[in-house]
Coordinates of C-alpha atoms and ligand atoms in Angstrom, one line a residue:
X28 CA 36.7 -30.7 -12.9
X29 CA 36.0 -32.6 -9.6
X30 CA 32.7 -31.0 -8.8
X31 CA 31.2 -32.1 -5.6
X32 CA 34.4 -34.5 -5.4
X33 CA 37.0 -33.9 -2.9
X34 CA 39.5 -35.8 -5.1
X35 CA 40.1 -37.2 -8.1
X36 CA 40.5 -40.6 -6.8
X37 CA 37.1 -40.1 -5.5
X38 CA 35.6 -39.5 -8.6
X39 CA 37.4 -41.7 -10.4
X40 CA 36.0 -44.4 -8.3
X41 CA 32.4 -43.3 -8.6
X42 CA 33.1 -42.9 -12.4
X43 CA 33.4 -47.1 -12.8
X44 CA 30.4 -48.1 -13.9
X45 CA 29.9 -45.5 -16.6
X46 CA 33.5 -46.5 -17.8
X47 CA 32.7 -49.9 -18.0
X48 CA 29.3 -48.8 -20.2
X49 CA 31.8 -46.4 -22.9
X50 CA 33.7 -50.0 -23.2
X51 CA 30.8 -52.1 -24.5
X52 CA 30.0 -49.2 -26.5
X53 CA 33.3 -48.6 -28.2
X54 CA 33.7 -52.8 -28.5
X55 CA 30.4 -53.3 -29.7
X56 CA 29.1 -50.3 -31.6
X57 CA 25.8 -51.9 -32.9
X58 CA 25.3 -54.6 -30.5
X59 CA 28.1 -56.3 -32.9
X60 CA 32.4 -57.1 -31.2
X61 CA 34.6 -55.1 -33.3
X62 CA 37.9 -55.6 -33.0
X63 CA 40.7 -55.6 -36.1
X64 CA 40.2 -59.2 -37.4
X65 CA 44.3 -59.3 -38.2
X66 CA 45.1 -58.8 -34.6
X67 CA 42.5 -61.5 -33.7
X68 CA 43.9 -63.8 -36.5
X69 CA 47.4 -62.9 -35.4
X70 CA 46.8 -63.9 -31.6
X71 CA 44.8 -67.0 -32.1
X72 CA 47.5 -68.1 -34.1
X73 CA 50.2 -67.9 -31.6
X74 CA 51.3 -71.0 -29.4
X75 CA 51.5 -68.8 -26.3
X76 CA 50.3 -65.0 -25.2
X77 CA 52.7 -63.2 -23.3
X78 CA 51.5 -60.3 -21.2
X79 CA 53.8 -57.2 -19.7
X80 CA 52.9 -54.3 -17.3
X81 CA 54.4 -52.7 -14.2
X82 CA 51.9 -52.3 -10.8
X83 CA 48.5 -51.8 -10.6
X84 CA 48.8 -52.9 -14.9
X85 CA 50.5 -56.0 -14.2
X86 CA 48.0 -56.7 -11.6
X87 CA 45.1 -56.5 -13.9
X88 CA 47.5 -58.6 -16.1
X89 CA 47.1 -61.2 -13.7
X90 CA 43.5 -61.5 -13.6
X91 CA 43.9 -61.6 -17.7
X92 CA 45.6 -64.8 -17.5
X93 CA 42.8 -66.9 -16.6
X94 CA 40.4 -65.6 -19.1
X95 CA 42.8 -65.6 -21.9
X96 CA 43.6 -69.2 -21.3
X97 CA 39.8 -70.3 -20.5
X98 CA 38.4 -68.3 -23.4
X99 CA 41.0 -68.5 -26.0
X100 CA 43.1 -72.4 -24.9
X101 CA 46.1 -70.2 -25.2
X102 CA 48.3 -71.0 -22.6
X103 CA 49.6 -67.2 -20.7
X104 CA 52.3 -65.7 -18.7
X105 CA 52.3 -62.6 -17.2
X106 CA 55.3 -60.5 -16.8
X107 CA 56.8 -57.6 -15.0
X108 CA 58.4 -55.4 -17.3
X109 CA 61.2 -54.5 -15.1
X110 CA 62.2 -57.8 -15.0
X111 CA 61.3 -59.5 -18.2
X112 CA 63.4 -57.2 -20.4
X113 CA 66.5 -57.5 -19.1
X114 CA 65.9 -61.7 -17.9
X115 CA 64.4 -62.3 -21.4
X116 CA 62.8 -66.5 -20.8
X117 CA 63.5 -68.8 -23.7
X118 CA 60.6 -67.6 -25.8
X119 CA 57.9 -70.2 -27.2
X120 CA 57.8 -70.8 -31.2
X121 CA 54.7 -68.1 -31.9
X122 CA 54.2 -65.8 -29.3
X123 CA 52.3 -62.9 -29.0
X124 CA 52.6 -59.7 -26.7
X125 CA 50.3 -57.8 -25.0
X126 CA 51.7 -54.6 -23.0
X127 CA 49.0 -53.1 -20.9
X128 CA 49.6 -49.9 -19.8
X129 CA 47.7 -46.6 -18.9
X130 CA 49.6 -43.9 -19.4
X131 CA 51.1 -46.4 -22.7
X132 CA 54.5 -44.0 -21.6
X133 CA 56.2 -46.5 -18.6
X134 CA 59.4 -46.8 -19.6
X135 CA 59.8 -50.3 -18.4
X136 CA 57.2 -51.6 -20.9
X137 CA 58.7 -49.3 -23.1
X138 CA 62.0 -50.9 -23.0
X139 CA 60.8 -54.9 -23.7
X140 CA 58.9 -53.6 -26.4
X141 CA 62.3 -52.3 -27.9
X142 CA 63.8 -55.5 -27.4
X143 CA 61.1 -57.6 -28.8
X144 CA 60.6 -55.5 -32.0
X145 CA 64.6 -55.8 -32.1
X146 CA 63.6 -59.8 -32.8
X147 CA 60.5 -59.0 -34.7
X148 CA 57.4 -60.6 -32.3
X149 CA 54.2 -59.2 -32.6
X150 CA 52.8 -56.7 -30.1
X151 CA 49.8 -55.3 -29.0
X152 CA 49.6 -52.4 -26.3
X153 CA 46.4 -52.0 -24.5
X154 CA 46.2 -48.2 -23.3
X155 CA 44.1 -45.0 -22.0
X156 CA 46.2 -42.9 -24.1
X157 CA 45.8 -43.8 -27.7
X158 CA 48.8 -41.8 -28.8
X159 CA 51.2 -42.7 -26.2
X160 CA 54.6 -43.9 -27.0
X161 CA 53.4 -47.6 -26.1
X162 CA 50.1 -47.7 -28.7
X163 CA 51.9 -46.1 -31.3
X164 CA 55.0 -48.4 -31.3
X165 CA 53.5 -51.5 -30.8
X166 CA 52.0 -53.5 -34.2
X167 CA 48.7 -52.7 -33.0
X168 CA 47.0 -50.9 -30.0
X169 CA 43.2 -51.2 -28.4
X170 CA 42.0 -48.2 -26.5
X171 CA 40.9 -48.6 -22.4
X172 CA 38.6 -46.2 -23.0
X173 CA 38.5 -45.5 -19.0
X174 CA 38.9 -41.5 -19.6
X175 CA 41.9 -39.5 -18.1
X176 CA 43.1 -40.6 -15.0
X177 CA 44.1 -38.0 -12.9
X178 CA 44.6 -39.5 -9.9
X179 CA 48.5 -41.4 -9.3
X180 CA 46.5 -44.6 -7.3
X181 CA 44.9 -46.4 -10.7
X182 CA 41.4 -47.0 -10.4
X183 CA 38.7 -47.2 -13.3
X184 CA 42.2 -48.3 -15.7
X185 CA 42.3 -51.2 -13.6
X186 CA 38.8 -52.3 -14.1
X187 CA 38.9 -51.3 -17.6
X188 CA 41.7 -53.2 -18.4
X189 CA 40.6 -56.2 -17.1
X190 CA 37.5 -55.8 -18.9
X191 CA 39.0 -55.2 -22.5
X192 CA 40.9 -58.1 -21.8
X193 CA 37.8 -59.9 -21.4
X194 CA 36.4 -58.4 -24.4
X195 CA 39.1 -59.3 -26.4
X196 CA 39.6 -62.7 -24.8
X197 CA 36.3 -63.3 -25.9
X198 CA 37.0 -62.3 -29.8
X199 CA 40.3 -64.4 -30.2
X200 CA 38.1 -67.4 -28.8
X201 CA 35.4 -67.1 -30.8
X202 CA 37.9 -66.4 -34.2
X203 CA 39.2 -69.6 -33.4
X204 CA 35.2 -71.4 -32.3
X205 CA 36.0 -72.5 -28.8
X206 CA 32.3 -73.0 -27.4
X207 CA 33.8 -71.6 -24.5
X208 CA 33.9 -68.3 -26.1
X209 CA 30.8 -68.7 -28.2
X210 CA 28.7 -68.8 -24.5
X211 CA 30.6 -66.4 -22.5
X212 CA 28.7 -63.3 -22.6
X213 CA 31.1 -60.4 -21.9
X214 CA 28.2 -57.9 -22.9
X215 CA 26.6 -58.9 -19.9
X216 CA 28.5 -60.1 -17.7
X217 CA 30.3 -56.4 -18.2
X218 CA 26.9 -54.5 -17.4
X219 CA 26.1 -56.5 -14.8
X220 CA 30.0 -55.5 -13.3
X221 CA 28.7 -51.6 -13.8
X222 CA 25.6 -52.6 -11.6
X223 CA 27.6 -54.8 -8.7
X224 CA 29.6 -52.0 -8.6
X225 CA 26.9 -49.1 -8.2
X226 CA 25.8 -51.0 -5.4
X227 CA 29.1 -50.8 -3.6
X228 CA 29.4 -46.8 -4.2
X229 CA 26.1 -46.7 -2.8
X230 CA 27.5 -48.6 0.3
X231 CA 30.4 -46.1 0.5
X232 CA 29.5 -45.0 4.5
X233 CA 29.5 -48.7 5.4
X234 CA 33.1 -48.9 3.7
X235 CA 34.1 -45.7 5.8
X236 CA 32.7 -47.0 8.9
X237 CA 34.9 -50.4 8.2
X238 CA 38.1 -48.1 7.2
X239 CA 37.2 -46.2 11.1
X240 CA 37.1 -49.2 13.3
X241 CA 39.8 -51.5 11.2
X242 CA 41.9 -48.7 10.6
X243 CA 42.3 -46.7 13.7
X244 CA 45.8 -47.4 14.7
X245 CA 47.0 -49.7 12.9
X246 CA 50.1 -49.6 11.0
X247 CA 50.4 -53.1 9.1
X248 CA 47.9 -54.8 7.1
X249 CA 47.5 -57.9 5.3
X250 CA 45.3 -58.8 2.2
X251 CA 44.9 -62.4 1.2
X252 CA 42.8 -65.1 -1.4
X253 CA 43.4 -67.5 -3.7
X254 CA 43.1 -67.1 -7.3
X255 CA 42.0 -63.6 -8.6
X256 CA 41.3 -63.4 -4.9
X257 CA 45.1 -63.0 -4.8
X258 CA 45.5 -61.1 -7.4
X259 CA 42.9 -58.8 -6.0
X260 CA 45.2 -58.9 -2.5
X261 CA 47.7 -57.7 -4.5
X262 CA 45.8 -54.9 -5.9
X263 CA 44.2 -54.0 -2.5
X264 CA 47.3 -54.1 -1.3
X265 CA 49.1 -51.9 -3.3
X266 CA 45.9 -49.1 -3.3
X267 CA 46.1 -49.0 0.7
X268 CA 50.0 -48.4 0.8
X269 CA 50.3 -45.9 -1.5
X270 CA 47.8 -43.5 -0.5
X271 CA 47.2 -44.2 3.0
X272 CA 51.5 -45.4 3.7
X273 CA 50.2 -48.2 6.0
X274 CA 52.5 -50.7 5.4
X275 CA 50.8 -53.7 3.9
X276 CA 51.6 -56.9 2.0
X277 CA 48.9 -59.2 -0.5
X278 CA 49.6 -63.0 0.1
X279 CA 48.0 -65.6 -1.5
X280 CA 45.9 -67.4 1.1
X281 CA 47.9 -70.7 1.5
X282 CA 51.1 -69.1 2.1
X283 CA 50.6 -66.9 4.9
X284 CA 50.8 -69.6 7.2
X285 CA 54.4 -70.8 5.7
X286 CA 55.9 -68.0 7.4
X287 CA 54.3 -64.1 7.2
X288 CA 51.9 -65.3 9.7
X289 CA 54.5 -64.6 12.1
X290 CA 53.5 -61.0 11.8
X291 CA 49.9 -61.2 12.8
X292 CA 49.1 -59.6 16.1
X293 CA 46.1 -58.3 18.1
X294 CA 43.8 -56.4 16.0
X295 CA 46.2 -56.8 12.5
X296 CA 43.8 -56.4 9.9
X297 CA 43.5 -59.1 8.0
X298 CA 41.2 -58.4 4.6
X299 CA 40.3 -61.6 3.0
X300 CA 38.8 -62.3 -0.7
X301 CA 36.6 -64.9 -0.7
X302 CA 35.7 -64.8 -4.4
X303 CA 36.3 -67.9 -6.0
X304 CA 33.8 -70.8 -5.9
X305 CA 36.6 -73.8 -5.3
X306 CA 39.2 -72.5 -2.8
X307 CA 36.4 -71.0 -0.7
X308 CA 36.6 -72.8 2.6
X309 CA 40.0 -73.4 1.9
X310 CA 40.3 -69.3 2.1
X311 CA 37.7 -69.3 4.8
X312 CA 40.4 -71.5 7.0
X313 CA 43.2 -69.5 6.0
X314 CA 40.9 -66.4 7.7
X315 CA 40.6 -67.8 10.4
X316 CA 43.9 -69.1 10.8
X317 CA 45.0 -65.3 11.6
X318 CA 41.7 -64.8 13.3
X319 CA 42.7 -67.5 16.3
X320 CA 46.4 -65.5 16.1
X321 CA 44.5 -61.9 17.2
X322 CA 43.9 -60.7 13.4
X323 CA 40.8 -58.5 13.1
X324 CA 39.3 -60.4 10.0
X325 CA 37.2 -58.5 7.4
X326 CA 35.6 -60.7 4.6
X327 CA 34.9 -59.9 1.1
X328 CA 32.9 -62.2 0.0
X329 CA 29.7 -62.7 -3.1
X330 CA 26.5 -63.6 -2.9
X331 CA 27.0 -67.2 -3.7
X332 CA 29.7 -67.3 -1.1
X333 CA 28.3 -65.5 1.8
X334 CA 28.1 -66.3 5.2
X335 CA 26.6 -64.6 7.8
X336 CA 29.9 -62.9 9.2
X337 CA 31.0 -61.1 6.0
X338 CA 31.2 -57.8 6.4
X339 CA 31.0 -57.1 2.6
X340 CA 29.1 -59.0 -0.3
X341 CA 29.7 -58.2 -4.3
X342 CA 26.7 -59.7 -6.5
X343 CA 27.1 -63.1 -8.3
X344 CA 29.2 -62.4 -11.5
X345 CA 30.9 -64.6 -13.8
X346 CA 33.6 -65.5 -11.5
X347 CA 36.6 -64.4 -14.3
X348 CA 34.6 -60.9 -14.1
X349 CA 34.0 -60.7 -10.8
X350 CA 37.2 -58.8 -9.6
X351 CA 36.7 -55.9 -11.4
X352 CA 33.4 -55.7 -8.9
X353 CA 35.5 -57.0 -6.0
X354 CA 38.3 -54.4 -6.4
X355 CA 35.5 -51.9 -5.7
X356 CA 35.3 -52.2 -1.6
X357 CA 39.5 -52.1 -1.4
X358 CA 39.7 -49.0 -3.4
X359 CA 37.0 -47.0 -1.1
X360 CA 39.2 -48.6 1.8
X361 CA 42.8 -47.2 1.0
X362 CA 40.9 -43.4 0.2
X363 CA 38.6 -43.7 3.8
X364 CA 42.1 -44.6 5.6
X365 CA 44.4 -42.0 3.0
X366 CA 41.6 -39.0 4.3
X367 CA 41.5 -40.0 7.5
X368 CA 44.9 -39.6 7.9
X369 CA 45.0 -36.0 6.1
X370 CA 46.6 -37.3 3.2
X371 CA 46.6 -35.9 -0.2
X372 CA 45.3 -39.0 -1.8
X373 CA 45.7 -37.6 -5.3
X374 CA 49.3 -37.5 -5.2
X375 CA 50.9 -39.7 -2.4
X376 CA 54.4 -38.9 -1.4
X377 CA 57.1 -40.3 -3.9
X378 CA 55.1 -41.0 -6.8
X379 CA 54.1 -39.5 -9.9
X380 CA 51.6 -40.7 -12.3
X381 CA 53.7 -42.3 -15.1
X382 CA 57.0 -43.8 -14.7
X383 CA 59.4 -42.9 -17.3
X384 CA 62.2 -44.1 -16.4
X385 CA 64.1 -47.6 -15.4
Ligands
LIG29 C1 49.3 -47.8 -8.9 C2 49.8 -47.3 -10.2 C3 51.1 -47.8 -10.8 C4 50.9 -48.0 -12.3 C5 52.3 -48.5 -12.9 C6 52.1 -48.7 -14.4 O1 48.1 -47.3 -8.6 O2 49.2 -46.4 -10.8 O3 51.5 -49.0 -10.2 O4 50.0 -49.0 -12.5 O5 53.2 -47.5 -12.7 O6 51.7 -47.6 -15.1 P1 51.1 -47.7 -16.5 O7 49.8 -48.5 -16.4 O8 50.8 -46.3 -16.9 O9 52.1 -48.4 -17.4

């Protein structure tokens, strides 16, 4: 029930940290990883790890990439399902899919994983619904363990699919002794996430102020970084449009100046993500590249990162962890501006919650 909540997506935000808690509990019941040693024998020993999603999944695909191949030497692509199934690439010698999925029911994942078990690859589907059409189909499944989502706008299945990546990341490194793996400490890392991110609920006014002043008239938005900073635009992006229908696009920072920077005018917001230890400045430029064009810049940046003019700080994490925190700030953003504008941010116009067909 939504209790003192006025939404689900509300809660659902507020619920993050406790999410990310019933993870490490269900991946490490007695302080120990558990995770079926076939499937972590399986992956290691594939030459490439492919992974498919749709949306807000294939975003938090995205920001899988990097720990999978920094943790695991595997090298990753990440693929929208709508595409990949019917554009099938020349495939590598061993590879391995991982469908990530929610609702495990989309029925564009659903359709590459027909087609690959048609050839016989091995699968894995990554879902909040452990008996969905996805987990049971697929050679093996691993549970988000976020708790039902009620809301259409995906919040804690975002962050709790980035994290299980990380977990199991972790486990197919370690299964094959990368040091890397051996001295990342997910464990940690993921409860100091559930603590960055109580911190930012507990900033929620600020956020509402920032969705007020930003947000007051304006009807196009841009989101930009580099790295998971871009793939955190593209998140951030997707959460304002579809629940507060400002139009809005997520660019990776360099580009905006090859041509969408034509669009900036006085007072566009422009939300930058500075989150990412080497393209920093180079992100910082990019801000103010649309600042000097009339852009009202807001900066999300870390601790490590800061500078005096952010308006919004996430505490130091490992920085392959770090956007599930980061994520936090856009999320409250697109439900201030959704409620604002009377919306019902549950369930935007034109959506539902799972896709099921082409
Ligand atoms: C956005 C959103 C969608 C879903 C997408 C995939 O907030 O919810 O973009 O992420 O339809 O759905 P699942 O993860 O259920 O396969």
């Amino acid at each position: 029930s939504l209790g003192a909540y006025d939404s689900y997506m509300s809660k659902e935000i507020d619920e993050q940290p406790a999410v990310l808690r019933r993870i490490l509990k269900h991946y490490f019941p007695d302080q120990q990883l558990k995770i079926n040693n076939q499937l972590l024998q399986q992956i290691a020993a594939s030459d490439r790890i492919y992974i498919v999603a749709a949306g807000t999944s294939w975003h938090a695909g995205l920001v899988g990439k990097q720990l999978f191949e920094d943790l695991t030497d595997i090298p990753v692509e990440v693929q929208l399902a709508s595409e990949f199934g019917y554009h099938l690439p020349k495939l590598s010698a061993k590879p391995f899919f991982i469908f990530l999925s929610q609702s495990g029911e989309t029925a564009d994942s659903r359709q590459v994983l027909v087609e690959l078990k048609k050839l016989h690859k091995l699968t894995l589907t990554i879902t909040n619904v452990e008996n969905s059409t996805l987990a049971r189909e697929a050679d093996y499944s691993l549970a988000l363990k976020a708790g039902p989502e009620i809301a259409v706008a995906s919040t804690k299945a975002y962050i709790a699919q980035i994290a299980v990546e990380a977990i199991l990341a972790k486990a197919v490194g370690e299964n094959l002794h990368l040091t890397t793996a051996q001295s990342f400490d997910v464990q940690q890392q993921l409860s100091l996430a559930a603590s960055a991110i109580q911190t930012l609920i507990d900033k929620k006014d600020l956020i509402e102020q920032l969705a007020a002043t930003y947000f007051d008239n304006q009807e196009s938005a841009f989101f930009i970084g580099r790295g998971n900073g871009y793939y955190l635009a593209l998140e951030a992006s997707l959460k304002l449009k579809e629940v507060s229908y400002v139009h809005s696009e997520g660019f990776a920072a360099g580009e905006l100046k090859h041509g969408t920077i034509a669009l900036i005018e006085q007072d566009t917001p422009v939300i930058g993500f500075v989150v990412e230890e080497k393209t920093a400045e180079l992100t910082r430029g990019n801000i103010q590249e649309a600042a000097s064009r009339g852009a009202n810049t807001l900066i999300i940046s870390t601790e490590k990162l800061q500078q005096k003019q952010d308006q919004l700080v996430i505490a130091d994490l490992d920085e392959h962890i770090l956007p599930i925190a980061a994520i936090v700030p856009a999320q409250l953003l697109a439900y201030y501006v959704a409620k604002k504008r009377g919306n019902n941010v549950d369930q935007p116009r034109n959506l539902a919650k799972s896709v099921t067909v082409e």
